[in-house]
Structure formats: C-alpha cells, structure tokens
GROMACS .gro file of C-alpha atoms in nm:
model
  148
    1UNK     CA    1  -1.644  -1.439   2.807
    2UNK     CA    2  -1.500  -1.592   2.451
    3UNK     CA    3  -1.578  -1.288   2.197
    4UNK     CA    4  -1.502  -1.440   1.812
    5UNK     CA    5  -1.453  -1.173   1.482
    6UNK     CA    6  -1.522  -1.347   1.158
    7UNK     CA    7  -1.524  -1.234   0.811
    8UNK     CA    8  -1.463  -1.331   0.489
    9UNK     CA    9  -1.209  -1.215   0.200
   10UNK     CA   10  -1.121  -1.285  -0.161
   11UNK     CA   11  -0.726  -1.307  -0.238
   12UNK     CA   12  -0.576  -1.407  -0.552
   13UNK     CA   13  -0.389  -1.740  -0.514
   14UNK     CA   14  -0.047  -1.578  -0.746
   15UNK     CA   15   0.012  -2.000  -0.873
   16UNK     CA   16   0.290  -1.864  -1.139
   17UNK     CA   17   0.389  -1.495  -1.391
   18UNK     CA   18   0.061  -1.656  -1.620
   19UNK     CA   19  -0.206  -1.837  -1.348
   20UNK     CA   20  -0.391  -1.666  -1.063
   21UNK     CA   21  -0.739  -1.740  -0.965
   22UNK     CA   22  -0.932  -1.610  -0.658
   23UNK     CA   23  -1.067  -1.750  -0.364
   24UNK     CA   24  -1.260  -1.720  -0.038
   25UNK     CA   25  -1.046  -1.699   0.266
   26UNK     CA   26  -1.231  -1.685   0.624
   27UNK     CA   27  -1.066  -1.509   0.847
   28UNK     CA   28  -1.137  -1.537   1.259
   29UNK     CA   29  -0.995  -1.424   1.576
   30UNK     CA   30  -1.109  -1.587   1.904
   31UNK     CA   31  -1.033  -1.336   2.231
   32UNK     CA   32  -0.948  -1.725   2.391
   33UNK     CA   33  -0.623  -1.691   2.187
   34UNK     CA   34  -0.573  -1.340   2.149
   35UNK     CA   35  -0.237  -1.325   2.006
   36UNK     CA   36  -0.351  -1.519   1.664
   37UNK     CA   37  -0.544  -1.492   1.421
   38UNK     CA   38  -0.659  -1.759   1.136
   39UNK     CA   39  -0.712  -1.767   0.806
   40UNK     CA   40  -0.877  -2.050   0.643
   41UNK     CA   41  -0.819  -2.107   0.242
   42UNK     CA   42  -1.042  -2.258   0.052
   43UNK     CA   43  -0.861  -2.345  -0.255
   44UNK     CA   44  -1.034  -2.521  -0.590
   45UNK     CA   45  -1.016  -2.934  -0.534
   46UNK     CA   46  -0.898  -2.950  -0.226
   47UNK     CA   47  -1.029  -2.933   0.137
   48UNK     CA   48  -1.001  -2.572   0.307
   49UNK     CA   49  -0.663  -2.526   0.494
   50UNK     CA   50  -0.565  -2.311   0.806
   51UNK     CA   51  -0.314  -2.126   0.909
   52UNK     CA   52  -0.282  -1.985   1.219
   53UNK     CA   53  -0.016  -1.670   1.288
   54UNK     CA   54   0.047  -1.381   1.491
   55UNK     CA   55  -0.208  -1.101   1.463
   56UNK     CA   56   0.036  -0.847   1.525
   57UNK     CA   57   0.225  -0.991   1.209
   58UNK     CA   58  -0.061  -0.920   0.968
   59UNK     CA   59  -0.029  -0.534   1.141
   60UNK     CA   60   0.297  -0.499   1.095
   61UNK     CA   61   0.252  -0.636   0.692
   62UNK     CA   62   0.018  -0.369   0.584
   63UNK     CA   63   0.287  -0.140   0.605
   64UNK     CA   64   0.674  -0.311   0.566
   65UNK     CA   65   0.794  -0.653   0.528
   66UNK     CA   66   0.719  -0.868   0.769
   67UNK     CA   67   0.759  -1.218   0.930
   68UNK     CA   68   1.002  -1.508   0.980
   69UNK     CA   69   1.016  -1.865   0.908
   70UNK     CA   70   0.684  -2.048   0.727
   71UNK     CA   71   0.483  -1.674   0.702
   72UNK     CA   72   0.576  -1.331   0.503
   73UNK     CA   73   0.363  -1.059   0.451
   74UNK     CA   74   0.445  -0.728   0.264
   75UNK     CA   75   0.272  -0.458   0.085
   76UNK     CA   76   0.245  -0.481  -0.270
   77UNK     CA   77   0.333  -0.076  -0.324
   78UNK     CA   78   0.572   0.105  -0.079
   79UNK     CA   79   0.371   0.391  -0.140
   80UNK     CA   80   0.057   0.376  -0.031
   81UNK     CA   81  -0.179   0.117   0.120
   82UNK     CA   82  -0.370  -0.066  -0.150
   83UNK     CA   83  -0.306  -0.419  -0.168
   84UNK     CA   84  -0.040  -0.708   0.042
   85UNK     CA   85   0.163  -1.018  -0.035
   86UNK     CA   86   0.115  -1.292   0.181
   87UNK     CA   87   0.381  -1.578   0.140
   88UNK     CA   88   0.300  -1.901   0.333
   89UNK     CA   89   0.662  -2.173   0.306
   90UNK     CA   90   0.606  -2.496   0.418
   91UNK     CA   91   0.955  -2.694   0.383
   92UNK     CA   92   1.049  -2.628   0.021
   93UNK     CA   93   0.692  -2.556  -0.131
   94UNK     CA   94   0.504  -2.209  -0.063
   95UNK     CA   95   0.243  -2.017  -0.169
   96UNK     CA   96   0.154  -1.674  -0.283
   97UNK     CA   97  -0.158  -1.452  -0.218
   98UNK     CA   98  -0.210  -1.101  -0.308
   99UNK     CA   99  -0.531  -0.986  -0.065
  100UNK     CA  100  -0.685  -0.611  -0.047
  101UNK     CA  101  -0.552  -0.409   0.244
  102UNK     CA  102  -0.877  -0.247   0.294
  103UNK     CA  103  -1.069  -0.599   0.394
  104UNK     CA  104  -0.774  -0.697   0.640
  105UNK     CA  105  -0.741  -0.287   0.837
  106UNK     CA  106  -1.139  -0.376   0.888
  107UNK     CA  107  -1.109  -0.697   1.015
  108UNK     CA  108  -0.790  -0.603   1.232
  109UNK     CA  109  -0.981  -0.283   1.360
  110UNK     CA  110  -1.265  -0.510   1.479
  111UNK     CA  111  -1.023  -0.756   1.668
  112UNK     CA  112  -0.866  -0.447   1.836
  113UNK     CA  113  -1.188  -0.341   1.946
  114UNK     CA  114  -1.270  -0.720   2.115
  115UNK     CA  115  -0.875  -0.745   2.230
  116UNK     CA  116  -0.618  -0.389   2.178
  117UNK     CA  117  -0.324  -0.463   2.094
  118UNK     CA  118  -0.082  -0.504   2.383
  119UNK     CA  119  -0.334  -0.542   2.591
  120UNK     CA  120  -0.405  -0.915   2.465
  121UNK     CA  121  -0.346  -1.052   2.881
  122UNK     CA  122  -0.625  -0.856   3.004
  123UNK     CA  123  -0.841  -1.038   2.780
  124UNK     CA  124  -0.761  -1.386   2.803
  125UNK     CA  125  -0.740  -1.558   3.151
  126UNK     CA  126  -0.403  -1.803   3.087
  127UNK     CA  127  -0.397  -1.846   3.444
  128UNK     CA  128  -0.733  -2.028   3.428
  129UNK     CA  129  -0.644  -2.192   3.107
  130UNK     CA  130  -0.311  -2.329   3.242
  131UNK     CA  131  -0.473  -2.451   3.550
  132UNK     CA  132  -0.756  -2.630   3.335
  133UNK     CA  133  -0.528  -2.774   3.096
  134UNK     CA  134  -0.298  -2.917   3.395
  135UNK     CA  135  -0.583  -3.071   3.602
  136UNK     CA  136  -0.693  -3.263   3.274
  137UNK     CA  137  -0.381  -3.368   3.181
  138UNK     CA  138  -0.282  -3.481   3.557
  139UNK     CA  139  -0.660  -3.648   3.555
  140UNK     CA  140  -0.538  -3.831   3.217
  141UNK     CA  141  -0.816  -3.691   3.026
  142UNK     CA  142  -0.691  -3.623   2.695
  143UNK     CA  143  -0.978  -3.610   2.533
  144UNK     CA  144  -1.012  -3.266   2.337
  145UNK     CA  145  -0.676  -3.133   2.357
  146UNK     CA  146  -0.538  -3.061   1.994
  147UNK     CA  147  -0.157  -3.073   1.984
  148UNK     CA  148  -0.118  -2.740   1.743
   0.00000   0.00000   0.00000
C-alpha cells in the first residue's frame, strides 16, 4: 500500500540583503520512496521546480547544520527552534529560503507516522520494486521509467 503526506508551506525566497518575497512550497513524501522527501517551489514567472532530498536531512536541519553537496539546511537561531535556512547550489548559482520550523516538525511528524525513521525498509518493498524494474527493463519496456 503507497501512503502519500502532502502539505503546503510559505518560505521567503532570501534573493539578496534588500529583496525577499514569499512563496508556496508543496511539500510530499510518498512511503514508495521512503527515504525522500520533495519540495516543490513555485517561484513568481517561472514554472514550479522540485527538489528531491533526504528526509532525514530536513531532521537533522531543524536543529544543526546540515547537508553536503547541492542541499544545506540550518537553523536560523542556535537557540531555540523558530525558523531554518535552506540553501539549494546548483553548479555556481544557489538559492536561499528561510521557512518556519513549526510547518516542517508537522509535516515530518506526519511522515514518521506513515514511515519511522529507521524503519524506512519495512515500509517499502525494494525487493518487489527491483524485481519489477528488472523484468521491464529485460522486456525492453522503457516506457515510464524516469531517469532521476
């Protein structure tokens, strides 16, 4: 059974010292993928964009500096929870969004309660997805895979 947790934030895109602006970001979690989550921005003039990163990442960000390569996340105040920097690189250009901790501890409490954390295997059946995505790809069907 595929169980999905949706919701939907407002973060303030940080664009330099003088411009921010806010706007919706979806966020979802799909147990089929139960190490991720997504978050989909939907920025002023342009089409919505997704990125897709470790769930346990956005944990570990409420509370210290996190992440490695194209995602950062950080709390704004060392002490106490209130709000988080999220820092998404992609080559030389990145991106800055400041985003309520209270929205993302509700949305992470509600994927824990579809998929705890470190328990993520018992949820999702790779075995059955490995075996599914080998007998399409022997049959040449590929058809619906995304590469991503």
């Amino acid at each position: 059974m595929r169980d999905t947790v949706q919701a939907e934030v407002i973060m303030t895109f940080l664009v330099s010292e003088e411009l921010s602006f806010r706007i919706p970001v979806e966020l979802a979690y799909d147990s089929s993928d139960p190490y991720a989550v997504k978050f989909t921005f939907h920025l002023p003039g342009d089409a919505p964009v997704t990125w897709a990163f470790a769930r346990e990442l956005l944990l570990d960000g409420l509370s210290q500096p996190s992440g490695e390569g194209d995602v950062h996340i950080a709390p704004a105040s060392a002490q106490h929870l209130s709000d988080v920097f999220i820092r998404l690189q992609v080559g030389g250009e990145g991106a800055l969004f400041r985003a309520g901790a209270a929205p993302l501890v509700a949305f992470l409490d509600r994927t824990d309660r579809v998929a705890p954390l470190g328990e993520e295997r018992s949820v999702a059946d790779f075995d059955y997805d490995l075996a599914a995505a080998l007998d399409s790809i022997l049959a040449g069907n590929t058809e619906g895979q995304n590469a991503g």
